[in-house]
mmCIF file of C-alpha atoms in Angstrom:
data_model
loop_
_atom_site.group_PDB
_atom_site.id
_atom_site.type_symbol
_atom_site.label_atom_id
_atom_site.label_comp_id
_atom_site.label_asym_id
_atom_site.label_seq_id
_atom_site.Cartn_x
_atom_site.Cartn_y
_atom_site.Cartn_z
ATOM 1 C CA UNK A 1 76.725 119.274 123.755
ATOM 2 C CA UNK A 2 76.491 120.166 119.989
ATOM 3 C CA UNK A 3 76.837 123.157 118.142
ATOM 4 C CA UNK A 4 80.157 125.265 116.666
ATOM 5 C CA UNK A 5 80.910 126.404 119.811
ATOM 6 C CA UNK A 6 81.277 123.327 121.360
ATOM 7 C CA UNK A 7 83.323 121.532 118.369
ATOM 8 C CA UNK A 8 86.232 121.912 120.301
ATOM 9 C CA UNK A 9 85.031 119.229 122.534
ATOM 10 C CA UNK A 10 85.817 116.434 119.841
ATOM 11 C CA UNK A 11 88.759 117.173 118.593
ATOM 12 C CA UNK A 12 91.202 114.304 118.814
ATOM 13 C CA UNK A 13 94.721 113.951 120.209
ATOM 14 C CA UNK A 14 97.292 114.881 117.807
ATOM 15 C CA UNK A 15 100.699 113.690 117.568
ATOM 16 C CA UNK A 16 104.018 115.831 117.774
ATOM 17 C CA UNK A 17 104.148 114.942 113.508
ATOM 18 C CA UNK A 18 100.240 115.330 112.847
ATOM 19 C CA UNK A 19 100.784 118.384 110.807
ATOM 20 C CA UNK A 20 104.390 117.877 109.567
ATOM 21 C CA UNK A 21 103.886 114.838 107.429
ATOM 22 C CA UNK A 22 100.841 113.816 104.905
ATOM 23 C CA UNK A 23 98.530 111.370 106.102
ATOM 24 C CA UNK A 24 94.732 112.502 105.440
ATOM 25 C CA UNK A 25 94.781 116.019 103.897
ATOM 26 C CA UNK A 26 91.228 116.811 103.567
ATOM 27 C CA UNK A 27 90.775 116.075 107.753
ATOM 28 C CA UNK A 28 94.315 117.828 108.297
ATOM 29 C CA UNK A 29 92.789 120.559 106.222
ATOM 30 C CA UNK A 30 90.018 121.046 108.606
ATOM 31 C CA UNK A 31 92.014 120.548 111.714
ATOM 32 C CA UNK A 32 94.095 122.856 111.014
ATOM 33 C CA UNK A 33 91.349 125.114 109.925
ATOM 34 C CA UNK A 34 89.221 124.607 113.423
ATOM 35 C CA UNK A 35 92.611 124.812 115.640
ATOM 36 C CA UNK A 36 93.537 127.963 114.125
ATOM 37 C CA UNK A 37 90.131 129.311 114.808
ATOM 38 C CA UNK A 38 90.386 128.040 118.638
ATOM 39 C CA UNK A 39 93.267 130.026 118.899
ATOM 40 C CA UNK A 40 92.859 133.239 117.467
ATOM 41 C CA UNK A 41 89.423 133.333 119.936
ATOM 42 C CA UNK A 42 92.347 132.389 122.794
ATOM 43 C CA UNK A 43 94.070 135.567 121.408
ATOM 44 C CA UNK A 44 91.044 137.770 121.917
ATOM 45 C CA UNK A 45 90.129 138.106 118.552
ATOM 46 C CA UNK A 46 86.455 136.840 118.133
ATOM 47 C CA UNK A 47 86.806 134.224 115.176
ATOM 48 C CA UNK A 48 83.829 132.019 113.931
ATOM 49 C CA UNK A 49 84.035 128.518 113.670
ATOM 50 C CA UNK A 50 84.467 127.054 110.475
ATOM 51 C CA UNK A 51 82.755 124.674 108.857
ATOM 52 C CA UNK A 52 83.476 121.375 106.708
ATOM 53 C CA UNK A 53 81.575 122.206 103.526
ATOM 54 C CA UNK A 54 82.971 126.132 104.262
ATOM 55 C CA UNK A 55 85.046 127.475 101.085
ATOM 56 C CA UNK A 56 88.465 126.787 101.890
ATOM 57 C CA UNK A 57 89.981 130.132 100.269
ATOM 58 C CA UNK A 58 87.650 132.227 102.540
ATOM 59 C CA UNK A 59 88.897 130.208 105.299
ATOM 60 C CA UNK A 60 92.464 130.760 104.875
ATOM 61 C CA UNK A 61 91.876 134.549 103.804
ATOM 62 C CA UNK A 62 90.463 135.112 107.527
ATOM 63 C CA UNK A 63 92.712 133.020 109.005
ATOM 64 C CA UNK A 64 95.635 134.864 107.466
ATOM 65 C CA UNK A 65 94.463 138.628 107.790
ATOM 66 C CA UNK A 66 94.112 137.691 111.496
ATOM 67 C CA UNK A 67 97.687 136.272 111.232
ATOM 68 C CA UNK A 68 98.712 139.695 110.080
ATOM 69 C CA UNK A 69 96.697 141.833 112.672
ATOM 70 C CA UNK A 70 98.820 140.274 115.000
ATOM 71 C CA UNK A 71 102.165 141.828 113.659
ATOM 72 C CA UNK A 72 103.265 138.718 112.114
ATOM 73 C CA UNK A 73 104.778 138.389 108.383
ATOM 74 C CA UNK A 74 103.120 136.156 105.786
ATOM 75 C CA UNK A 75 105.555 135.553 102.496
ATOM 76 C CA UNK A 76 104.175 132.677 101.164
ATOM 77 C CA UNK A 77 101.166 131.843 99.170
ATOM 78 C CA UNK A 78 97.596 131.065 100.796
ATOM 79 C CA UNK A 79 97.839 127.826 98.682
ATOM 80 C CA UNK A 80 100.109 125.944 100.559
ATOM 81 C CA UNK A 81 97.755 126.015 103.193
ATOM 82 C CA UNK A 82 95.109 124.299 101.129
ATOM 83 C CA UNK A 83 96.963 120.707 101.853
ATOM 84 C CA UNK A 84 96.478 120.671 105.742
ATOM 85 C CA UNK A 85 100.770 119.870 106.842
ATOM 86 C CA UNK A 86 103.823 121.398 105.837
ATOM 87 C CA UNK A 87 105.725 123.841 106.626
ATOM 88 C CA UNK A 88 103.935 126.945 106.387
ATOM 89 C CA UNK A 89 101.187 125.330 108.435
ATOM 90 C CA UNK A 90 103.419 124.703 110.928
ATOM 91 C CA UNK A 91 104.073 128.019 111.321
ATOM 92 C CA UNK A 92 100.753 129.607 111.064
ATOM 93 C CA UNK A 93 99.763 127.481 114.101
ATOM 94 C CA UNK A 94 103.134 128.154 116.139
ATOM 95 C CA UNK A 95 102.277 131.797 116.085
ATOM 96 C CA UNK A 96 98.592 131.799 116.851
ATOM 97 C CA UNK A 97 99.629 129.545 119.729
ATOM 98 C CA UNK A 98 102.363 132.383 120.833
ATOM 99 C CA UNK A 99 100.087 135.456 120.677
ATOM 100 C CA UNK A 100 97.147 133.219 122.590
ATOM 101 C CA UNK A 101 99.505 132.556 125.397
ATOM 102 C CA UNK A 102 100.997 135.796 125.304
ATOM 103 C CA UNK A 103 97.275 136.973 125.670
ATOM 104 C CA UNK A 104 96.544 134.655 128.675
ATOM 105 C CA UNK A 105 99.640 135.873 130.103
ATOM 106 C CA UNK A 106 100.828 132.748 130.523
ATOM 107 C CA UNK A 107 104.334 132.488 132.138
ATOM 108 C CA UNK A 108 106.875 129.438 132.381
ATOM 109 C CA UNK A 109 107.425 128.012 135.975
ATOM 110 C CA UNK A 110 111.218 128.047 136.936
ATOM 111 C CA UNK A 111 111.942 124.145 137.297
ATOM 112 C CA UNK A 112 112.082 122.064 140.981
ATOM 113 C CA UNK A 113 114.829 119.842 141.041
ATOM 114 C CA UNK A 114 113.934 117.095 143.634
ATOM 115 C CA UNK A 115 116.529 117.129 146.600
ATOM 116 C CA UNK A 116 118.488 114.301 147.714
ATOM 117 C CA UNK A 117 119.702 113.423 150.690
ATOM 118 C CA UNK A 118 123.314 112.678 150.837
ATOM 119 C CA UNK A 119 124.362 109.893 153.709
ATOM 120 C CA UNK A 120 126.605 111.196 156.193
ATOM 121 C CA UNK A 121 129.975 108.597 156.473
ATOM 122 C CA UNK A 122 132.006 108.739 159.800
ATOM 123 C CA UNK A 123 135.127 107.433 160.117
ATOM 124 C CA UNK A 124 135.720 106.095 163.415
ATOM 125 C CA UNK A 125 139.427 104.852 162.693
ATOM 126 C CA UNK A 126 142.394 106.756 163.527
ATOM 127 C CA UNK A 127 144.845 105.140 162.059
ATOM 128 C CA UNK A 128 143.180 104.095 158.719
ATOM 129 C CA UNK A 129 144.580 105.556 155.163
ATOM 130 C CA UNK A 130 141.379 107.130 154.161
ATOM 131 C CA UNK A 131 141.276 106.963 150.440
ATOM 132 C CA UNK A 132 138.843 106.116 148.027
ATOM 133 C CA UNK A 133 140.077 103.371 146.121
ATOM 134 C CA UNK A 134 140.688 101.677 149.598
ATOM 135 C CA UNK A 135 137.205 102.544 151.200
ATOM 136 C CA UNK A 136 136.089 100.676 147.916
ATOM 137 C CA UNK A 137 138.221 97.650 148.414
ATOM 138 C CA UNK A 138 137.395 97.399 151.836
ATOM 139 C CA UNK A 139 133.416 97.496 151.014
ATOM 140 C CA UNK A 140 133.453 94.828 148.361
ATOM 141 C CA UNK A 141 135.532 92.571 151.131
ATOM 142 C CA UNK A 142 132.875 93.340 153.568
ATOM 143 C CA UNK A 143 130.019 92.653 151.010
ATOM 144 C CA UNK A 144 132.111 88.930 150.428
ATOM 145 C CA UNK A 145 132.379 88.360 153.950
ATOM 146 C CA UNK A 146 129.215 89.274 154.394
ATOM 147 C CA UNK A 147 127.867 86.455 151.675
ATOM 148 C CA UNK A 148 128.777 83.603 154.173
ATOM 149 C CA UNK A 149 128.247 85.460 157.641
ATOM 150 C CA UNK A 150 124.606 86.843 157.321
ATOM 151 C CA UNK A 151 123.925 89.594 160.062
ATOM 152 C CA UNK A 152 120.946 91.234 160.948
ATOM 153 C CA UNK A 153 121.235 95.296 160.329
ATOM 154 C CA UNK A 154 119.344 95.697 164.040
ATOM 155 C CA UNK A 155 121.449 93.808 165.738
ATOM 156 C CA UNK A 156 124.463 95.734 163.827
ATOM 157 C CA UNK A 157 122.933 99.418 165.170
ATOM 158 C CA UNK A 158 122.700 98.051 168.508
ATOM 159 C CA UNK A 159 126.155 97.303 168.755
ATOM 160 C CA UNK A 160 127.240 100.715 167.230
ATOM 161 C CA UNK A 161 124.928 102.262 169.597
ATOM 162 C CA UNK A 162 126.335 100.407 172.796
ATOM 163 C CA UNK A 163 130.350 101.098 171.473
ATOM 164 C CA UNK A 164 129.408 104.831 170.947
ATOM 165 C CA UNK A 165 128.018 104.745 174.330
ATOM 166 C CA UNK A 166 131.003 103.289 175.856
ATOM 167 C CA UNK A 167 133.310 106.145 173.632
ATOM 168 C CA UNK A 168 131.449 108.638 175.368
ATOM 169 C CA UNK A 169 132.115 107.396 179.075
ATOM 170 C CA UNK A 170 135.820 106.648 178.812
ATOM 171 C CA UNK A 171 135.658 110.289 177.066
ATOM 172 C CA UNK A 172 134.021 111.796 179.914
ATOM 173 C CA UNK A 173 136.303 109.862 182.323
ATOM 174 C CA UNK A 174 139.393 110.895 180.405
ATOM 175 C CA UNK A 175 139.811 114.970 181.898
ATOM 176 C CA UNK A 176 143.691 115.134 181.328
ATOM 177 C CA UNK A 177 146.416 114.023 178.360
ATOM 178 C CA UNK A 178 149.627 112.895 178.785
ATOM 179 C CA UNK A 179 150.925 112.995 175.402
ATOM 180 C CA UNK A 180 153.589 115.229 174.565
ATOM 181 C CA UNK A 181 152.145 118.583 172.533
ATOM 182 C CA UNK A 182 155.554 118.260 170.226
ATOM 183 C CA UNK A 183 155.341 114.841 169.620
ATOM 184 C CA UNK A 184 151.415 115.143 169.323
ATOM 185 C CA UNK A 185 152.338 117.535 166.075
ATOM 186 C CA UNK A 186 155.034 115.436 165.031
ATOM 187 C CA UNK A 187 152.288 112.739 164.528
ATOM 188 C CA UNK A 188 149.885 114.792 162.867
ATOM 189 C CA UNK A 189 152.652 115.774 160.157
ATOM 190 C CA UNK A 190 153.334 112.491 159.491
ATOM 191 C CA UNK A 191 150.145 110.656 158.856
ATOM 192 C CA UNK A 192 148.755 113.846 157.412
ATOM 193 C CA UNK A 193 149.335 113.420 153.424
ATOM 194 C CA UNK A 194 147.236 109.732 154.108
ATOM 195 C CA UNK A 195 144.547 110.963 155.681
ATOM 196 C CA UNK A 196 143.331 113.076 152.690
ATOM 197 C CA UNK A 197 140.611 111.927 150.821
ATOM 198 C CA UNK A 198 140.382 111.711 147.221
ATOM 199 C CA UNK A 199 137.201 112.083 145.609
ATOM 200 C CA UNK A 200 137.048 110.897 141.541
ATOM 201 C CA UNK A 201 134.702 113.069 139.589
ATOM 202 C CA UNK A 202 132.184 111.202 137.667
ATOM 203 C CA UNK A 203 131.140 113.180 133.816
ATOM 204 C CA UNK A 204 127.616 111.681 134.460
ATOM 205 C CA UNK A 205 127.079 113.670 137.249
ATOM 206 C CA UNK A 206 124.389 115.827 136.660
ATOM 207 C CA UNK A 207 125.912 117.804 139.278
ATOM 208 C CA UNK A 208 129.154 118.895 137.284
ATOM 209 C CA UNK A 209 126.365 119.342 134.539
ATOM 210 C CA UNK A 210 124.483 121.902 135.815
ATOM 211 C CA UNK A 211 127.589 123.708 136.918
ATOM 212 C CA UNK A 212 128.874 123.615 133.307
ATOM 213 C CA UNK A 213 125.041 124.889 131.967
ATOM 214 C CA UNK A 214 125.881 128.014 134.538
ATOM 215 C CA UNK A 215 129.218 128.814 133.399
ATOM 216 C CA UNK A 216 127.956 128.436 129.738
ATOM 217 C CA UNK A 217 125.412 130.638 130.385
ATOM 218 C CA UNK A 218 127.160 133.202 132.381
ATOM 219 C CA UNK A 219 130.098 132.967 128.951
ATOM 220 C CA UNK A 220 126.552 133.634 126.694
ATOM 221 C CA UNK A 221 125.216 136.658 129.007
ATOM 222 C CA UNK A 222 128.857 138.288 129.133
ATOM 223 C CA UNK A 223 129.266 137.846 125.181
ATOM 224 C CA UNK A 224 125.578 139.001 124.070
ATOM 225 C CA UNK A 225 126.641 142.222 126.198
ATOM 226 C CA UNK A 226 129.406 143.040 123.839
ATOM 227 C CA UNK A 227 128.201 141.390 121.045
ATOM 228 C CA UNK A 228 124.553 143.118 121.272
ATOM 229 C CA UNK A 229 125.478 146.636 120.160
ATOM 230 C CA UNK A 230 127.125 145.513 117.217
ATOM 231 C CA UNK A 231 123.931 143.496 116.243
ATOM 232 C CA UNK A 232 121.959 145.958 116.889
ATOM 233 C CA UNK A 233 124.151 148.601 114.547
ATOM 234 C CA UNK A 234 124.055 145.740 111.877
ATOM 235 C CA UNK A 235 120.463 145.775 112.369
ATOM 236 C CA UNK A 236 119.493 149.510 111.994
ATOM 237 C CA UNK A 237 122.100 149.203 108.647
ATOM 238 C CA UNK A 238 120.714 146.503 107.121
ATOM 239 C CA UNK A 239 117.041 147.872 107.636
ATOM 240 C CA UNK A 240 118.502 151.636 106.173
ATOM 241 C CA UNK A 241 119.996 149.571 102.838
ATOM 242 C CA UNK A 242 116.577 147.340 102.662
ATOM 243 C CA UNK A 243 114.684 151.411 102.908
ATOM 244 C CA UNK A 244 117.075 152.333 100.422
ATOM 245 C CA UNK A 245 116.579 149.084 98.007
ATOM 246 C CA UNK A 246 112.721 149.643 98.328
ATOM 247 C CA UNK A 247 112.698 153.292 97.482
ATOM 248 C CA UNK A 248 115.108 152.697 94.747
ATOM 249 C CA UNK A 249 112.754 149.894 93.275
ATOM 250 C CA UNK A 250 109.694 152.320 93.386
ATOM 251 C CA UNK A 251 111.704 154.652 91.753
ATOM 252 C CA UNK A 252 113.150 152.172 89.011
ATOM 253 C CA UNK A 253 109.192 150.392 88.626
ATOM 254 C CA UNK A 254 107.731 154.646 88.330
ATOM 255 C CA UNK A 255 110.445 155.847 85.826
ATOM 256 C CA UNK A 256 110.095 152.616 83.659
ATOM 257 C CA UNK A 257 106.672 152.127 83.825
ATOM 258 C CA UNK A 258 105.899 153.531 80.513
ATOM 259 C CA UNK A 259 108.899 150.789 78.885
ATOM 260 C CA UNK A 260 106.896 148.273 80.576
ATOM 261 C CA UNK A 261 104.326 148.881 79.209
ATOM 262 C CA UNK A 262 105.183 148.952 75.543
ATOM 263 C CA UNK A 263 107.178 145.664 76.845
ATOM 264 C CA UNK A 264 103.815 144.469 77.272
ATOM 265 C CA UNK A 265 102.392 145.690 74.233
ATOM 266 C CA UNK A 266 105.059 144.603 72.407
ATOM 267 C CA UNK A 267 104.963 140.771 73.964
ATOM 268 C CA UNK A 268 101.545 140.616 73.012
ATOM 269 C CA UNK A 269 102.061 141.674 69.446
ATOM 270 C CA UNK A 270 104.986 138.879 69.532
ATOM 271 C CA UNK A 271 102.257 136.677 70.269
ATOM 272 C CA UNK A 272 99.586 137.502 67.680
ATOM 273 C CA UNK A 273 102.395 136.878 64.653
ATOM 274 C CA UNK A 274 103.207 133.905 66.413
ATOM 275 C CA UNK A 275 99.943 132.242 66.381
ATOM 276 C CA UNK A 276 99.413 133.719 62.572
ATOM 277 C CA UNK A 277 102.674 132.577 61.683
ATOM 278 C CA UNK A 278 101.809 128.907 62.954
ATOM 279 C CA UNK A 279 98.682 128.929 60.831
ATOM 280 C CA UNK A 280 100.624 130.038 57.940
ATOM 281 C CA UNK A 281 103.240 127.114 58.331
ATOM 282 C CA UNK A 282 100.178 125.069 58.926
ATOM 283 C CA UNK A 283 98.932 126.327 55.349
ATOM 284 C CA UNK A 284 102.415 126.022 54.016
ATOM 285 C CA UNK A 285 102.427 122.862 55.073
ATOM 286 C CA UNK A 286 99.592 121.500 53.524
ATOM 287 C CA UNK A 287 100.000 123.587 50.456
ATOM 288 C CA UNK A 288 103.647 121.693 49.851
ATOM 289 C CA UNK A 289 102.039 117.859 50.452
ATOM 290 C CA UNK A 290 99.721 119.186 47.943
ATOM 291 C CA UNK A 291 101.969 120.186 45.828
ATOM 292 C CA UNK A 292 104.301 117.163 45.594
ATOM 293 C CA UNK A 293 101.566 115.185 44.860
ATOM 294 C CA UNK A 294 100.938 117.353 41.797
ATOM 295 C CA UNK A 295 104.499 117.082 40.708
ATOM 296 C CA UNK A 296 104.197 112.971 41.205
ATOM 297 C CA UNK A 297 101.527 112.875 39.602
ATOM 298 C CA UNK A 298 102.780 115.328 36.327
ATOM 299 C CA UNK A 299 106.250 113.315 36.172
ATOM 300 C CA UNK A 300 104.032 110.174 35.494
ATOM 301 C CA UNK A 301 101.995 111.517 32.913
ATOM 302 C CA UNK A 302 105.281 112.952 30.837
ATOM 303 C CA UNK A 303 107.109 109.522 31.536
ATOM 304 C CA UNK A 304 103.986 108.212 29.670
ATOM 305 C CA UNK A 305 103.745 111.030 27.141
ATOM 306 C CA UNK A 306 107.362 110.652 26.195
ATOM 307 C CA UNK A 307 106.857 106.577 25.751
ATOM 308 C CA UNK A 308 103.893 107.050 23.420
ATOM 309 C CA UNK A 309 105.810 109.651 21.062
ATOM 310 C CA UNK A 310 109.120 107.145 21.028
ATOM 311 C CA UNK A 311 106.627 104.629 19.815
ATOM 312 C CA UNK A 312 105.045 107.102 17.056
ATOM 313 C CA UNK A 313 108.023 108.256 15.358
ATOM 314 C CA UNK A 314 109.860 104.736 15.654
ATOM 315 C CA UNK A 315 109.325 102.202 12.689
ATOM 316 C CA UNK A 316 110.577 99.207 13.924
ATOM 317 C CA UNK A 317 107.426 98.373 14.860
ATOM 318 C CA UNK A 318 105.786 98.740 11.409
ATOM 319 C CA UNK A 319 109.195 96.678 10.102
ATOM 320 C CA UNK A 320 108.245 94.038 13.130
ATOM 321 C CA UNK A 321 104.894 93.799 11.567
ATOM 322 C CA UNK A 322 105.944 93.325 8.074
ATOM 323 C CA UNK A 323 107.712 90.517 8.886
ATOM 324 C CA UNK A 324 105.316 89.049 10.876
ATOM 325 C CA UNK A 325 102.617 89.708 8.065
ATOM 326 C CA UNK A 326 105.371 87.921 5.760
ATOM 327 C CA UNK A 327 105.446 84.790 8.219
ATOM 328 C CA UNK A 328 102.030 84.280 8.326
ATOM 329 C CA UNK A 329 101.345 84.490 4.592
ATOM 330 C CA UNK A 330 104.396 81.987 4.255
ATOM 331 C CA UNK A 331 102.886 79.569 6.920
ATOM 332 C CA UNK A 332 99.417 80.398 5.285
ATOM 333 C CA UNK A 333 100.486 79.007 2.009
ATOM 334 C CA UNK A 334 102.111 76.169 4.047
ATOM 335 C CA UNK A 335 98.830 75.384 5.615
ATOM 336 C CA UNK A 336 97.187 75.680 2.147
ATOM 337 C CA UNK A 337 99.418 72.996 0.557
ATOM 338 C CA UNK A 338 98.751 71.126 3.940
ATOM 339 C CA UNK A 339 95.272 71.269 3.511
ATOM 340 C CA UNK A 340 95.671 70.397 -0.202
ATOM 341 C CA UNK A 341 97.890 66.971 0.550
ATOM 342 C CA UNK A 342 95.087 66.107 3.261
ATOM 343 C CA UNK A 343 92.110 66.899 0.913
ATOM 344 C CA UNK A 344 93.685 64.238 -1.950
ATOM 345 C CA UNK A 345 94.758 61.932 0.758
ATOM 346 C CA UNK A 346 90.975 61.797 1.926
ATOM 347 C CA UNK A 347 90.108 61.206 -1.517
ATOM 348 C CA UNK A 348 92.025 59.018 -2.628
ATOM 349 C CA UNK A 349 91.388 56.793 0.693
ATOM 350 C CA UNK A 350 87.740 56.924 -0.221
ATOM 351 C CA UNK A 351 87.997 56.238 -3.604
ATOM 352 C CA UNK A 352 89.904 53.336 -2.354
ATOM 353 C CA UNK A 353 87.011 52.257 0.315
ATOM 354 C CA UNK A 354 84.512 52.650 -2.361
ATOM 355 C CA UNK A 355 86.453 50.578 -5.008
ATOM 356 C CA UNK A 356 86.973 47.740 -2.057
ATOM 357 C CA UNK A 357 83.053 48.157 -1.188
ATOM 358 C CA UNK A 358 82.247 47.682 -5.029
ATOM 359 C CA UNK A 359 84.328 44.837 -5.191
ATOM 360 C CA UNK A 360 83.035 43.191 -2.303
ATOM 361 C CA UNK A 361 79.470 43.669 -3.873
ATOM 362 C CA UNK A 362 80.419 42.201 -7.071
ATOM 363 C CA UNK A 363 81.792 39.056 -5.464
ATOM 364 C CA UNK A 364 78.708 38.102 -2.852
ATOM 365 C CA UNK A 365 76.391 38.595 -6.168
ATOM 366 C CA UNK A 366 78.124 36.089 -8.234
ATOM 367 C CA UNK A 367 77.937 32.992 -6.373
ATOM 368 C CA UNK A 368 74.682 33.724 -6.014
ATOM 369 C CA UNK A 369 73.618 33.282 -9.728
ATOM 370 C CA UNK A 370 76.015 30.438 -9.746
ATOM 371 C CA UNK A 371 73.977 28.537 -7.371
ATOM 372 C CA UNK A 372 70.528 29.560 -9.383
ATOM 373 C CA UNK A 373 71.929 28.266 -12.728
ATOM 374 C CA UNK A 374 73.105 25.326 -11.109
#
């Protein structure tokens, strides 16, 4: 089948934690959406099936106004719905699943404990000590013996059956007593404090615990009786002070609606200057980088004023340059007579190379002629 209706049809098995703890909460979401929906129509209240692309706020509007119609109080927000687990989903789906079985009229079964059958003991031994720590002893010796001799449990009630058989005849046969009545009771006194049985109560008995759940409960019942009426008188005055805190608050929000109000007004005037008071500091702001760069920028040029009128009105600079004017006309002249030593040293070494070249023509001429007059 396929359709909305049938959607229920393929729903998978949830755990007892599915919607307690996170795991996947857009498919949680929608779980949670569709199982509420199954169970308000379980309640009687015609609710459409949702759908996976649906809007979830419409969803969990419906969901909750049916919540309401159904008596039951909603004080927290429709968001916490929106993740699909928690808490307050928890509890939406606890009380749709209350009013739909209180709609089916469904009813809880009183419980059927299974009987058991208790084994009857007879004691065929008259002059045993009955007790319980000895009918113990006695059974684990029996269970030892029984270890190395081995005997078959038919055999066994055949031979209880033929010694019961034979108790019976010699009873029948036996129609008179000869014991003495006083020494009969004398007897009886005697052996009567070890003939009593003992019986050790076990704690893990869910016997005794099932007694102890009655008396508990029958304490509880005869407690709530006496107990009830003063609940119910510290009900009735704690709902007549919440009446009286409600009407009070009414009264408090009607005679102070008009201070609210200029609260209001006021806040929001509060608001405006601060958002024109940032700006301003954001102005201010600017304005004072701007002006400290100004103020730099002024302190270097009178730094640089103040140096060039220091070196206006001071003269040792005109007396440095007088001496230095002096130093150079001394080394002037000094280069002059220099110039003048080099200029007659030149000379005089030329005058001296062209003496030593007119000497050295005068000599290669004469022995020439020499040789022609000869």
């Amino acid at each position: 089948p396929s359709g909305p209706q049938n959607v229920y049809h393929f729903l998978p098995f949830f755990n007892r934690h599915y919607f307690a703890l996170p795991t996947n909460p857009g498919e949680q979401f929608f779980m949670f959406c569709t199982l509420a929906a199954w169970l308000i129509t379980k309640a009687g209240h015609p609710f459409e099936q949702p759908q996976e692309y649906d809007d979830p706020n419409a969803i969990i509007s419906n969901v909750l106004s049916e919540l309401r119609s159904f008596g039951r109080p909603v004080d927290f927000p429709p968001s916490k719905l929106k993740a699909g687990y928690g808490e307050q989903v928890c509890y939406v789906l606890d009380c749709l699943a209350e009013e739909a079985l209180k709609y089916t009229d469904f009813r809880w079964k009183r419980p059927a404990y299974p009987t058991e059958e208790l084994e009857e003991e007879e004691i065929t031994e008259d002059d045993a000590e009955l007790t319980l720590n000895k009918l113990e002893e006695d059974v684990v010796e029996e269970e030892s013996d029984n270890e190395e001799n081995f005997i078959d449990l038919n055999v066994l009630k055949a031979q209880m059956y033929r010694s019961d058989m034979n108790d019976t005849a010699k009873q029948e046969e036996i129609l008179q007593s000869t014991t003495d009545a006083a020494e009969w009771n004398l007897e009886v006194e005697r052996v009567l404090p070890q003939l009593k049985v003992t019986v050790r109560t076990d704690n893990k008995d869910w016997r005794i615990h099932v007694d102890q759940m009655h008396q508990h409960k029958d304490g509880i019942e005869s407690s709530l009786k006496e107990t009830r009426g003063y609940l119910d008188k510290l009900h009735n005055e704690i709902s007549r002070t919440l009446e009286k805190i409600n009407s009070r608050e009414k009264y408090i929000n009607n005679q102070l609606e008009h201070l609210v109000q200029e609260y209001r007004s006021a806040q929001a005037l509060l608001s405006e200057a601060k958002e024109k008071y940032q700006e301003g500091s954001g102005g201010v702001t600017e304005r004072t980088r701007m002006l400290s760069e100004i103020t730099e920028a002024l302190e270097r040029v009178k730094q640089e004023t103040e140096e060039r009128g220091s070196s206006m009105t001071d003269g040792a600079p005109l007396v440095k340059i007088k001496q230095a004017l002096t130093k150079l006309k001394q080394e002037t002249v000094q280069m002059d007579i220099q110039i003048g030593v080099m200029e007659h040293t030149l000379l005089q070494s030329e005058l001296k190379e062209k003496s030593n070249m007119t000497r050295d023509m005068h000599a290669t001429v004469i022995p020439e002629a020499a040789v022609d007059a000869y």
